[in-house]
Coordinates of C-alpha atoms and ligand atoms in Angstrom, one line a residue:
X1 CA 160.2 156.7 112.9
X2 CA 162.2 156.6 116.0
X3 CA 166.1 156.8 115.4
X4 CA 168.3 154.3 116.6
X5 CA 170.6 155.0 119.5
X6 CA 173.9 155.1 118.5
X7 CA 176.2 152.0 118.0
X8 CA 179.6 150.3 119.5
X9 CA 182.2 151.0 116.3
X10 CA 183.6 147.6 116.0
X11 CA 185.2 145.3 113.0
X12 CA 185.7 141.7 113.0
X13 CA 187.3 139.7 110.3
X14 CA 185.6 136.4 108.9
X15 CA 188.3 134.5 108.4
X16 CA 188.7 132.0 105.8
X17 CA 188.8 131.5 102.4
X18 CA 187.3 135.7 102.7
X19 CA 190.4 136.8 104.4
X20 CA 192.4 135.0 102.4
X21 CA 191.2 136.5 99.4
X22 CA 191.5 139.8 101.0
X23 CA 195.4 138.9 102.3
X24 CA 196.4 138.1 98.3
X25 CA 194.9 141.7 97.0
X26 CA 196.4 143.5 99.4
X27 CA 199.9 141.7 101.3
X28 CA 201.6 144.6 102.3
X29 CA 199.0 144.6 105.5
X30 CA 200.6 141.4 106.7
X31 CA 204.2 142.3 105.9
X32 CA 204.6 145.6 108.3
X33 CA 206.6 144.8 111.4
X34 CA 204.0 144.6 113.4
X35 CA 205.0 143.7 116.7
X36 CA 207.8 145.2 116.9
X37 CA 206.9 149.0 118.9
X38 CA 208.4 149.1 122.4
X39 CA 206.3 151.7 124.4
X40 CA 207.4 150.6 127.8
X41 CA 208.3 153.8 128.1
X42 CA 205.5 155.6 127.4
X43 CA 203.3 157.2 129.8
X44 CA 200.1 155.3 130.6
X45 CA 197.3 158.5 129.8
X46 CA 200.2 159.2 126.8
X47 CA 199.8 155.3 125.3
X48 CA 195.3 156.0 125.9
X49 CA 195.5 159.4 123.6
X50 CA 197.3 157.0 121.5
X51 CA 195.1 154.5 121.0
X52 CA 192.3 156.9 121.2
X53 CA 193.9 158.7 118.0
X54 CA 194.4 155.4 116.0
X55 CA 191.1 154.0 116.8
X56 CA 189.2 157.4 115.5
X57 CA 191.4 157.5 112.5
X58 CA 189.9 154.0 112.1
X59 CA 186.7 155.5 112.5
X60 CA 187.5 158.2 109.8
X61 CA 188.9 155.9 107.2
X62 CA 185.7 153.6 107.9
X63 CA 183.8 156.7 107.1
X64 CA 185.8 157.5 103.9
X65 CA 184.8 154.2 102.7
X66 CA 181.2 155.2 102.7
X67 CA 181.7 158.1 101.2
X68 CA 184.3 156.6 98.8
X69 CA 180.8 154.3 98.2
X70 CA 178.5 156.8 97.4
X71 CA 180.6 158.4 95.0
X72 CA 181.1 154.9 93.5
X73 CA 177.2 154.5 93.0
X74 CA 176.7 158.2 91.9
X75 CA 179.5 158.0 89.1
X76 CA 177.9 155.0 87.4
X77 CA 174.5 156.5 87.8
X78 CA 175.6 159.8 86.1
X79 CA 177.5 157.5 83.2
X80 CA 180.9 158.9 84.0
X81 CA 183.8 157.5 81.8
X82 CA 184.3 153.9 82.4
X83 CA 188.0 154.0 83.4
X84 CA 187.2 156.8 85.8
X85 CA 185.2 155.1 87.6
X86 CA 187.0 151.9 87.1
X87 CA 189.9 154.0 89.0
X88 CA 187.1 155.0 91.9
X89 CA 186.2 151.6 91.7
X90 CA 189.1 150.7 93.9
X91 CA 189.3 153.3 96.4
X92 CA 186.8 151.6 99.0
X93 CA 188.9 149.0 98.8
X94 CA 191.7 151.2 99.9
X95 CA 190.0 152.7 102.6
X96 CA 188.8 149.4 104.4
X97 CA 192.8 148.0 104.5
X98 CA 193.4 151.8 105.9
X99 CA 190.5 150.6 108.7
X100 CA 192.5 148.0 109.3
X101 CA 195.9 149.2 109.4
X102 CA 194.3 151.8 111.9
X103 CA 192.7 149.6 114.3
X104 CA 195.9 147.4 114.0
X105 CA 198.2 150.2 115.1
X106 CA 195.1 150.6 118.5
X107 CA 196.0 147.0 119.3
X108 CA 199.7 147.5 119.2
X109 CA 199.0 150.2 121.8
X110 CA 197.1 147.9 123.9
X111 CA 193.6 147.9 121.8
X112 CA 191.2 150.1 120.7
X113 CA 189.1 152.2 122.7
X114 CA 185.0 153.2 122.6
X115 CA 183.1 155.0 120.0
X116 CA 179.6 155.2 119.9
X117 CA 178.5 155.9 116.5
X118 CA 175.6 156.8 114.5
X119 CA 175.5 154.7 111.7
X120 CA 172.5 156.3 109.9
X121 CA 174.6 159.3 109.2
X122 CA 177.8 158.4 108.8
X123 CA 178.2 160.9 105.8
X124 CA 175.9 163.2 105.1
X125 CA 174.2 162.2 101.8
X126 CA 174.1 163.5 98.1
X127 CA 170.7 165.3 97.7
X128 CA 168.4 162.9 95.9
X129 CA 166.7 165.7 94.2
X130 CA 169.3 166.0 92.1
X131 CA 170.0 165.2 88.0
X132 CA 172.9 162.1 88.4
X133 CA 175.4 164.3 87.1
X134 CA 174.8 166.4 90.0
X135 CA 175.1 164.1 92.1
X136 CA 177.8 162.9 91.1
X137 CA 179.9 166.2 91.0
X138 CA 178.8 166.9 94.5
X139 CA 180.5 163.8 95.9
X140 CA 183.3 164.7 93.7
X141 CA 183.2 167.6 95.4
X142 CA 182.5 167.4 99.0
X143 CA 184.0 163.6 99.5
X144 CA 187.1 164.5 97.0
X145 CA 188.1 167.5 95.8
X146 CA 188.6 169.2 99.3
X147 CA 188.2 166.4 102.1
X148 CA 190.6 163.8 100.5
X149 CA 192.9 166.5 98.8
X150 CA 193.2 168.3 102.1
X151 CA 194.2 165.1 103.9
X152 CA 197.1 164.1 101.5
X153 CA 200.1 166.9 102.6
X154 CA 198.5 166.2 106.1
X155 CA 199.1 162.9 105.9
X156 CA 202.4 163.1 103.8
X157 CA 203.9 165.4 106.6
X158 CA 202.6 163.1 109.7
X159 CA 204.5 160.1 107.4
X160 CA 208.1 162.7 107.2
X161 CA 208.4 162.6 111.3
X162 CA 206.9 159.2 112.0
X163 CA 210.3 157.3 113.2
X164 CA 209.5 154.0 113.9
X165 CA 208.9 151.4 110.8
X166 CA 206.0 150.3 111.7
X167 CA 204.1 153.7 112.0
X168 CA 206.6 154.5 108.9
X169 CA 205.1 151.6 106.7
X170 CA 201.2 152.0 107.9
X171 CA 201.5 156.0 107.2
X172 CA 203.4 155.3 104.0
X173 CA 200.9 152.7 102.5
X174 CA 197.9 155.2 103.4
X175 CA 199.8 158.1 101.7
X176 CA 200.9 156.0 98.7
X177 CA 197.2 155.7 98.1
X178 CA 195.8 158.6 99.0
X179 CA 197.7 160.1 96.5
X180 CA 195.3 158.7 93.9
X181 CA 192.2 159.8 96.0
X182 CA 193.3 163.6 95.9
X183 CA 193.8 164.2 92.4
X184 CA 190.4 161.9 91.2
X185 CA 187.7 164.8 92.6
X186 CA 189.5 167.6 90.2
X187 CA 189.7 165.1 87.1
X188 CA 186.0 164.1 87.5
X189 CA 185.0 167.9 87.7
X190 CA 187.4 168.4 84.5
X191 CA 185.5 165.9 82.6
X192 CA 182.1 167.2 84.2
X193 CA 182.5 170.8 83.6
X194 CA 181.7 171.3 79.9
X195 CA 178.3 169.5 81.5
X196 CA 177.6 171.9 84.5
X197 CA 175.3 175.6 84.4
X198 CA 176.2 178.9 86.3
X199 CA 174.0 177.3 89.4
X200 CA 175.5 173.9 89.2
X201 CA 178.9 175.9 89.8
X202 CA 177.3 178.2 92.6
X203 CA 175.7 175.2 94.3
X204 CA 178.6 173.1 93.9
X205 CA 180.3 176.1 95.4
X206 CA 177.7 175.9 98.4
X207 CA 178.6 172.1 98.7
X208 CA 182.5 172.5 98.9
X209 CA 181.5 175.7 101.6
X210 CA 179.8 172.8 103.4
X211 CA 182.8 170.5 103.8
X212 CA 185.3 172.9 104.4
X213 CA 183.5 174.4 107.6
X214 CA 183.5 171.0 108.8
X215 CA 187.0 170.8 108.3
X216 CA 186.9 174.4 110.2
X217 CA 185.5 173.1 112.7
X218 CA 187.9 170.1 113.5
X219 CA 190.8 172.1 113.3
X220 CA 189.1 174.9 116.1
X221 CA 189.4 171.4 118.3
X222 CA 192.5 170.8 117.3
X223 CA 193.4 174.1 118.8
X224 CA 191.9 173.9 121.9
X225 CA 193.8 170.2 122.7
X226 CA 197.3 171.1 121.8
X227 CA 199.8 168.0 121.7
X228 CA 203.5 167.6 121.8
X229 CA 205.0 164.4 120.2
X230 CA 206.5 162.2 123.7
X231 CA 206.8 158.9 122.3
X232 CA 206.6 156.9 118.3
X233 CA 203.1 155.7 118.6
X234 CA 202.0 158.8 119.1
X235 CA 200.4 159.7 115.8
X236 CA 198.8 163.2 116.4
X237 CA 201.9 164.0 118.8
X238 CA 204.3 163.4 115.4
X239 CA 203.4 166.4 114.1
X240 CA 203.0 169.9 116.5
X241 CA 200.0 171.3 116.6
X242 CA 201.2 174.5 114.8
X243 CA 202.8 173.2 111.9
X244 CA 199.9 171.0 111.5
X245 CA 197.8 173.4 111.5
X246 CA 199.8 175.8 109.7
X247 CA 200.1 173.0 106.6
X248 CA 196.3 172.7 106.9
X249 CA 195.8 176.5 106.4
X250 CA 198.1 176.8 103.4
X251 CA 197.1 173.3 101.7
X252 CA 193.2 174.6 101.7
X253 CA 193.9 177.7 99.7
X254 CA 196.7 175.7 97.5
X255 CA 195.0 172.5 97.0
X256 CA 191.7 173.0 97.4
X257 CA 190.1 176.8 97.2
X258 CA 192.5 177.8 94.3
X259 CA 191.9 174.7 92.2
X260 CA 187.9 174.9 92.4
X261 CA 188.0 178.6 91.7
X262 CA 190.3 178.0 88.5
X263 CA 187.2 175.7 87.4
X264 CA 185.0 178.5 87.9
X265 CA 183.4 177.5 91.1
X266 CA 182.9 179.8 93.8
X267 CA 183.6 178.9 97.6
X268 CA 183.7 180.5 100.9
X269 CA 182.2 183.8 100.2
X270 CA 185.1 184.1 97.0
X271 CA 184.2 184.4 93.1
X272 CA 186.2 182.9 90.4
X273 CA 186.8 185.9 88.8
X274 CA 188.4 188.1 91.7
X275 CA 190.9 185.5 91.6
X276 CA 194.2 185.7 89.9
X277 CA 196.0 182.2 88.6
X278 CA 199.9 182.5 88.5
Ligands
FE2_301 FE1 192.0 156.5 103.7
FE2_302 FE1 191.1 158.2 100.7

């Protein structure tokens, strides 16, 4: 079958009793300042990267919902423990009011600007092949246990030097929940691992290998477009590009290589046992 071309990235809201519902589980959207960023004297190509920035982080958190999905489906098929994935339960949730506190913060720079998208593979899915447990562990994995673990110092730091209240309150809501995110991929392995062979470990290993070069790969761009912060909208100006990048380096090995090799999986070329845990 002939793929689809790839589609506009766009949200609306429905309105109505629906948003309504949506305003009294989450409030704190609707009490940030919005409105209240002057960026007069921003540069014009300064306030686009801006809104460019907010509106792909919108993109990313819309992507963490999927994935946040997925892991959602694949816990209950593998029987997890009810209150784990109870906790899970919640985390789409969390990601779509990051969506919108993203694409709010593009409109407060003047609105949000193009991305074509391919929604047929907007995460790259759990291989069917394998047992629910499996499957399960390897969202845990890939989705959890490095790509939202990596992103919570990141975040936390970008929060730190964000100035203005309104970035202050959008970063801060996002970090008060990621916190829960980061922590839920190493709990589920915990409870998994009695459960998992030698090549579950190895090919877990393979799948965390998988999302970390991704994460590579980003950062190599990340690079190559250095930024310096110039005005408070600016969310990837807030941080500069070397500490970022710096944080990113040491948080992978602290938060996310050490803690799967302690559970005995091995991950980018690296065995469990040439490892020592202080
Ligand atoms: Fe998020
Ligand atoms: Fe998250």
């Amino acid at each position: 079958m002939a793929r689809r071309a790839g589609e506009l990235f766009e949200l609306e809201i429905l309105g109505g009793n629906t948003e309504r519902r949506f305003r009294k589980m989450r409030p704190e959207v609707e009490e940030m300042p919005w409105g209240t960023m002057d960026l007069s004297g921003a540069p014009p190509e300064r306030l686009i990267e801006a809104r460019k920035a907010w509106t792909g982080a919108a993109y990313q958190e819309h992507r963490t919902a999927a994935a946040c999905a997925i892991t959602l489906r694949a816990l209950i098929e593998a029987r997890a423990p009810l209150d784990l994935i109870a906790v899970a339960s919640r985390f789409p949730l969390d990601e779509m009011v990051h969506v919108e506190l993203c694409a709010r913060m593009a409109m407060e720079m003047g609105g949000g600007t193009e991305i074509i998208h391919d929604p047929d593979a907007m995460v790259l899915d759990v291989n069917p092949e394998a047992s629910p447990l499996m499957r399960a562990a390897e969202c845990a994995v890939r989705f959890f246990c490095v790509g939202e673990a990596i992103s919570i110092p990141l975040l936390r730091a970008t929060w730190h030097v964000a100035k203005h209240p309104l970035p202050r309150a959008v970063m801060g809501r996002i970090v008060k929940d990621e916190a829960a995110h980061g922590v839920f991929g190493f709990t589920f392995l915990d409870w998994a691992l009695p459960r998992l062979s030698e090549q579950d470990r190895r090919d877990l290993g393979a799948s965390a290998d998988l999302a970390i070069r991704f994460l590579e790969r980003q950062w190599d761009h990340t690079r190559r477009h250095r930024r310096e912060p110039v005005h408070d909208g600016d969310v990837l100006g807030w941080m500069k590009t070397d500490d970022y990048l710096a944080l990113a380096e040491q948080s992978m090995e602290t938060l996310v290589l050490r803690p799967l090799l302690a559970r005995g999986i091995p991950v980018m070329g690296r065995t469990p046992e040439a490892v020592e845990f202080v």
